[in-house]
PDB file of C-alpha atoms in Angstrom:
ATOM      1  CA  UNK I   1     -72.769 -76.703-126.265  1.00  0.00           C
ATOM      2  CA  UNK I   2     -70.359 -77.522-129.080  1.00  0.00           C
ATOM      3  CA  UNK I   3     -71.234 -77.281-132.762  1.00  0.00           C
ATOM      4  CA  UNK I   4     -70.428 -78.710-136.155  1.00  0.00           C
ATOM      5  CA  UNK I   5     -71.094 -76.349-139.052  1.00  0.00           C
ATOM      6  CA  UNK I   6     -71.698 -77.147-142.699  1.00  0.00           C
ATOM      7  CA  UNK I   7     -71.595 -73.898-144.664  1.00  0.00           C
ATOM      8  CA  UNK I   8     -72.488 -73.052-148.229  1.00  0.00           C
ATOM      9  CA  UNK I   9     -73.962 -76.425-149.200  1.00  0.00           C
ATOM     10  CA  UNK I  10     -75.226 -75.911-152.752  1.00  0.00           C
ATOM     11  CA  UNK I  11     -78.207 -77.988-153.860  1.00  0.00           C
ATOM     12  CA  UNK I  12     -80.186 -77.767-157.079  1.00  0.00           C
ATOM     13  CA  UNK I  13     -83.815 -78.432-156.160  1.00  0.00           C
ATOM     14  CA  UNK I  14     -87.403 -77.726-157.174  1.00  0.00           C
ATOM     15  CA  UNK I  15     -89.073 -75.595-154.500  1.00  0.00           C
ATOM     16  CA  UNK I  16     -91.260 -72.534-154.968  1.00  0.00           C
ATOM     17  CA  UNK I  17     -94.776 -71.269-155.320  1.00  0.00           C
ATOM     18  CA  UNK I  18     -94.520 -70.576-159.057  1.00  0.00           C
ATOM     19  CA  UNK I  19     -94.981 -73.557-161.412  1.00  0.00           C
ATOM     20  CA  UNK I  20     -91.729 -72.811-163.265  1.00  0.00           C
ATOM     21  CA  UNK I  21     -89.782 -73.085-160.007  1.00  0.00           C
ATOM     22  CA  UNK I  22     -91.041 -76.627-159.514  1.00  0.00           C
ATOM     23  CA  UNK I  23     -90.509 -77.462-163.189  1.00  0.00           C
ATOM     24  CA  UNK I  24     -87.109 -75.928-163.948  1.00  0.00           C
ATOM     25  CA  UNK I  25     -85.655 -75.818-160.438  1.00  0.00           C
ATOM     26  CA  UNK I  26     -82.979 -73.507-159.110  1.00  0.00           C
ATOM     27  CA  UNK I  27     -79.986 -73.444-156.771  1.00  0.00           C
ATOM     28  CA  UNK I  28     -80.379 -73.279-153.018  1.00  0.00           C
ATOM     29  CA  UNK I  29     -77.649 -72.806-150.410  1.00  0.00           C
ATOM     30  CA  UNK I  30     -77.768 -74.285-146.910  1.00  0.00           C
ATOM     31  CA  UNK I  31     -75.819 -73.546-143.765  1.00  0.00           C
ATOM     32  CA  UNK I  32     -76.407 -76.248-141.163  1.00  0.00           C
ATOM     33  CA  UNK I  33     -75.289 -76.001-137.544  1.00  0.00           C
ATOM     34  CA  UNK I  34     -75.474 -79.140-135.403  1.00  0.00           C
ATOM     35  CA  UNK I  35     -75.212 -78.666-131.648  1.00  0.00           C
ATOM     36  CA  UNK I  36     -73.980 -81.553-129.554  1.00  0.00           C
ATOM     37  CA  UNK I  37     -71.329 -82.446-127.005  1.00  0.00           C
ATOM     38  CA  UNK I  38     -68.056 -83.056-128.864  1.00  0.00           C
ATOM     39  CA  UNK I  39     -65.885 -83.720-125.810  1.00  0.00           C
ATOM     40  CA  UNK I  40     -65.829 -87.499-126.320  1.00  0.00           C
ATOM     41  CA  UNK I  41     -64.735 -87.120-129.959  1.00  0.00           C
ATOM     42  CA  UNK I  42     -62.134 -84.547-128.936  1.00  0.00           C
ATOM     43  CA  UNK I  43     -60.624 -87.037-126.496  1.00  0.00           C
ATOM     44  CA  UNK I  44     -60.939 -90.234-128.546  1.00  0.00           C
ATOM     45  CA  UNK I  45     -60.217 -88.953-132.072  1.00  0.00           C
ATOM     46  CA  UNK I  46     -62.777 -91.523-133.250  1.00  0.00           C
ATOM     47  CA  UNK I  47     -65.402 -90.904-135.933  1.00  0.00           C
ATOM     48  CA  UNK I  48     -67.827 -93.102-134.007  1.00  0.00           C
ATOM     49  CA  UNK I  49     -67.846 -90.516-131.183  1.00  0.00           C
ATOM     50  CA  UNK I  50     -69.000 -87.583-133.308  1.00  0.00           C
ATOM     51  CA  UNK I  51     -71.608 -86.633-135.901  1.00  0.00           C
ATOM     52  CA  UNK I  52     -70.409 -87.652-139.336  1.00  0.00           C
ATOM     53  CA  UNK I  53     -70.800 -84.422-141.306  1.00  0.00           C
ATOM     54  CA  UNK I  54     -70.412 -86.253-144.630  1.00  0.00           C
ATOM     55  CA  UNK I  55     -73.486 -88.339-143.782  1.00  0.00           C
ATOM     56  CA  UNK I  56     -75.387 -85.267-142.548  1.00  0.00           C
ATOM     57  CA  UNK I  57     -74.575 -83.468-145.805  1.00  0.00           C
ATOM     58  CA  UNK I  58     -75.727 -86.422-147.898  1.00  0.00           C
ATOM     59  CA  UNK I  59     -79.004 -86.600-145.948  1.00  0.00           C
ATOM     60  CA  UNK I  60     -79.661 -82.860-146.312  1.00  0.00           C
ATOM     61  CA  UNK I  61     -79.157 -83.040-150.084  1.00  0.00           C
ATOM     62  CA  UNK I  62     -81.431 -86.077-150.284  1.00  0.00           C
ATOM     63  CA  UNK I  63     -84.204 -84.277-148.376  1.00  0.00           C
ATOM     64  CA  UNK I  64     -83.908 -81.148-150.525  1.00  0.00           C
ATOM     65  CA  UNK I  65     -84.308 -83.222-153.697  1.00  0.00           C
ATOM     66  CA  UNK I  66     -86.930 -85.787-152.676  1.00  0.00           C
ATOM     67  CA  UNK I  67     -89.996 -83.547-152.370  1.00  0.00           C
ATOM     68  CA  UNK I  68     -91.104 -80.355-154.116  1.00  0.00           C
ATOM     69  CA  UNK I  69     -92.594 -77.856-151.680  1.00  0.00           C
ATOM     70  CA  UNK I  70     -93.913 -74.316-152.025  1.00  0.00           C
ATOM     71  CA  UNK I  71     -92.028 -72.581-149.223  1.00  0.00           C
ATOM     72  CA  UNK I  72     -88.396 -72.503-148.179  1.00  0.00           C
ATOM     73  CA  UNK I  73     -89.728 -72.528-144.618  1.00  0.00           C
ATOM     74  CA  UNK I  74     -91.094 -76.023-145.290  1.00  0.00           C
ATOM     75  CA  UNK I  75     -87.927 -77.201-147.048  1.00  0.00           C
ATOM     76  CA  UNK I  76     -85.766 -76.026-144.114  1.00  0.00           C
ATOM     77  CA  UNK I  77     -88.113 -77.746-141.659  1.00  0.00           C
ATOM     78  CA  UNK I  78     -87.908 -81.037-143.572  1.00  0.00           C
ATOM     79  CA  UNK I  79     -84.095 -80.884-143.496  1.00  0.00           C
ATOM     80  CA  UNK I  80     -84.000 -80.109-139.762  1.00  0.00           C
ATOM     81  CA  UNK I  81     -86.493 -82.855-138.915  1.00  0.00           C
ATOM     82  CA  UNK I  82     -84.584 -85.463-140.941  1.00  0.00           C
ATOM     83  CA  UNK I  83     -81.292 -84.552-139.276  1.00  0.00           C
ATOM     84  CA  UNK I  84     -82.761 -84.794-135.778  1.00  0.00           C
ATOM     85  CA  UNK I  85     -84.393 -88.104-136.667  1.00  0.00           C
ATOM     86  CA  UNK I  86     -81.249 -89.665-138.156  1.00  0.00           C
ATOM     87  CA  UNK I  87     -78.418 -88.170-136.088  1.00  0.00           C
ATOM     88  CA  UNK I  88     -77.816 -87.658-132.345  1.00  0.00           C
ATOM     89  CA  UNK I  89     -77.625 -83.852-132.427  1.00  0.00           C
ATOM     90  CA  UNK I  90     -79.354 -82.040-129.584  1.00  0.00           C
ATOM     91  CA  UNK I  91     -80.244 -79.095-131.796  1.00  0.00           C
ATOM     92  CA  UNK I  92     -79.993 -78.148-135.455  1.00  0.00           C
ATOM     93  CA  UNK I  93     -80.175 -74.769-137.151  1.00  0.00           C
ATOM     94  CA  UNK I  94     -80.810 -74.628-140.898  1.00  0.00           C
ATOM     95  CA  UNK I  95     -80.269 -71.411-142.816  1.00  0.00           C
ATOM     96  CA  UNK I  96     -81.748 -71.941-146.283  1.00  0.00           C
ATOM     97  CA  UNK I  97     -80.971 -69.318-148.914  1.00  0.00           C
ATOM     98  CA  UNK I  98     -82.687 -68.895-152.277  1.00  0.00           C
ATOM     99  CA  UNK I  99     -80.438 -66.751-154.485  1.00  0.00           C
ATOM    100  CA  UNK I 100     -82.757 -66.746-157.515  1.00  0.00           C
ATOM    101  CA  UNK I 101     -86.062 -66.029-155.830  1.00  0.00           C
ATOM    102  CA  UNK I 102     -88.542 -64.514-158.307  1.00  0.00           C
ATOM    103  CA  UNK I 103     -88.279 -60.940-157.055  1.00  0.00           C
ATOM    104  CA  UNK I 104     -88.041 -57.929-159.338  1.00  0.00           C
ATOM    105  CA  UNK I 105     -85.148 -56.346-157.435  1.00  0.00           C
ATOM    106  CA  UNK I 106     -81.375 -56.424-157.120  1.00  0.00           C
ATOM    107  CA  UNK I 107     -80.687 -58.704-154.130  1.00  0.00           C
ATOM    108  CA  UNK I 108     -78.231 -61.343-152.980  1.00  0.00           C
ATOM    109  CA  UNK I 109     -80.744 -63.912-151.746  1.00  0.00           C
ATOM    110  CA  UNK I 110     -83.776 -64.472-149.570  1.00  0.00           C
ATOM    111  CA  UNK I 111     -83.413 -66.809-146.629  1.00  0.00           C
ATOM    112  CA  UNK I 112     -85.086 -68.447-143.688  1.00  0.00           C
ATOM    113  CA  UNK I 113     -83.367 -69.716-140.584  1.00  0.00           C
ATOM    114  CA  UNK I 114     -84.980 -72.252-138.306  1.00  0.00           C
ATOM    115  CA  UNK I 115     -83.791 -73.988-135.161  1.00  0.00           C
ATOM    116  CA  UNK I 116     -85.226 -77.266-133.950  1.00  0.00           C
ATOM    117  CA  UNK I 117     -84.354 -79.092-130.730  1.00  0.00           C
ATOM    118  CA  UNK I 118     -84.589 -82.717-129.819  1.00  0.00           C
ATOM    119  CA  UNK I 119     -87.607 -83.476-127.650  1.00  0.00           C
ATOM    120  CA  UNK I 120     -86.581 -84.394-124.124  1.00  0.00           C
ATOM    121  CA  UNK I 121     -88.609 -86.950-122.227  1.00  0.00           C
TER     122      UNK I 121
END
């Protein structure tokens, strides 16, 4: 299956277990991989035959900012569910990184990666 990848999407949002995380917020970074058949778009060169990554990006940012949740697992799930609901991808993988997690250690980030597939009837 083909894929469209959105990498390094930076979003300032308000997720975390600690009250100050929900109050002050912090940066998050998303990598989103959409899996779908791109053969029609490759042949037609028409935006209507593909997933509009600008619209996907806008929706992901909106989801990250609309609700404050405790866990990045939940935030990643909300993003994946919204993308599958609003766009015709067969599968979406969301890697959500939290570079300023409240950990007393020298680290680059903490992250979760989830994959969700469209239900087939």
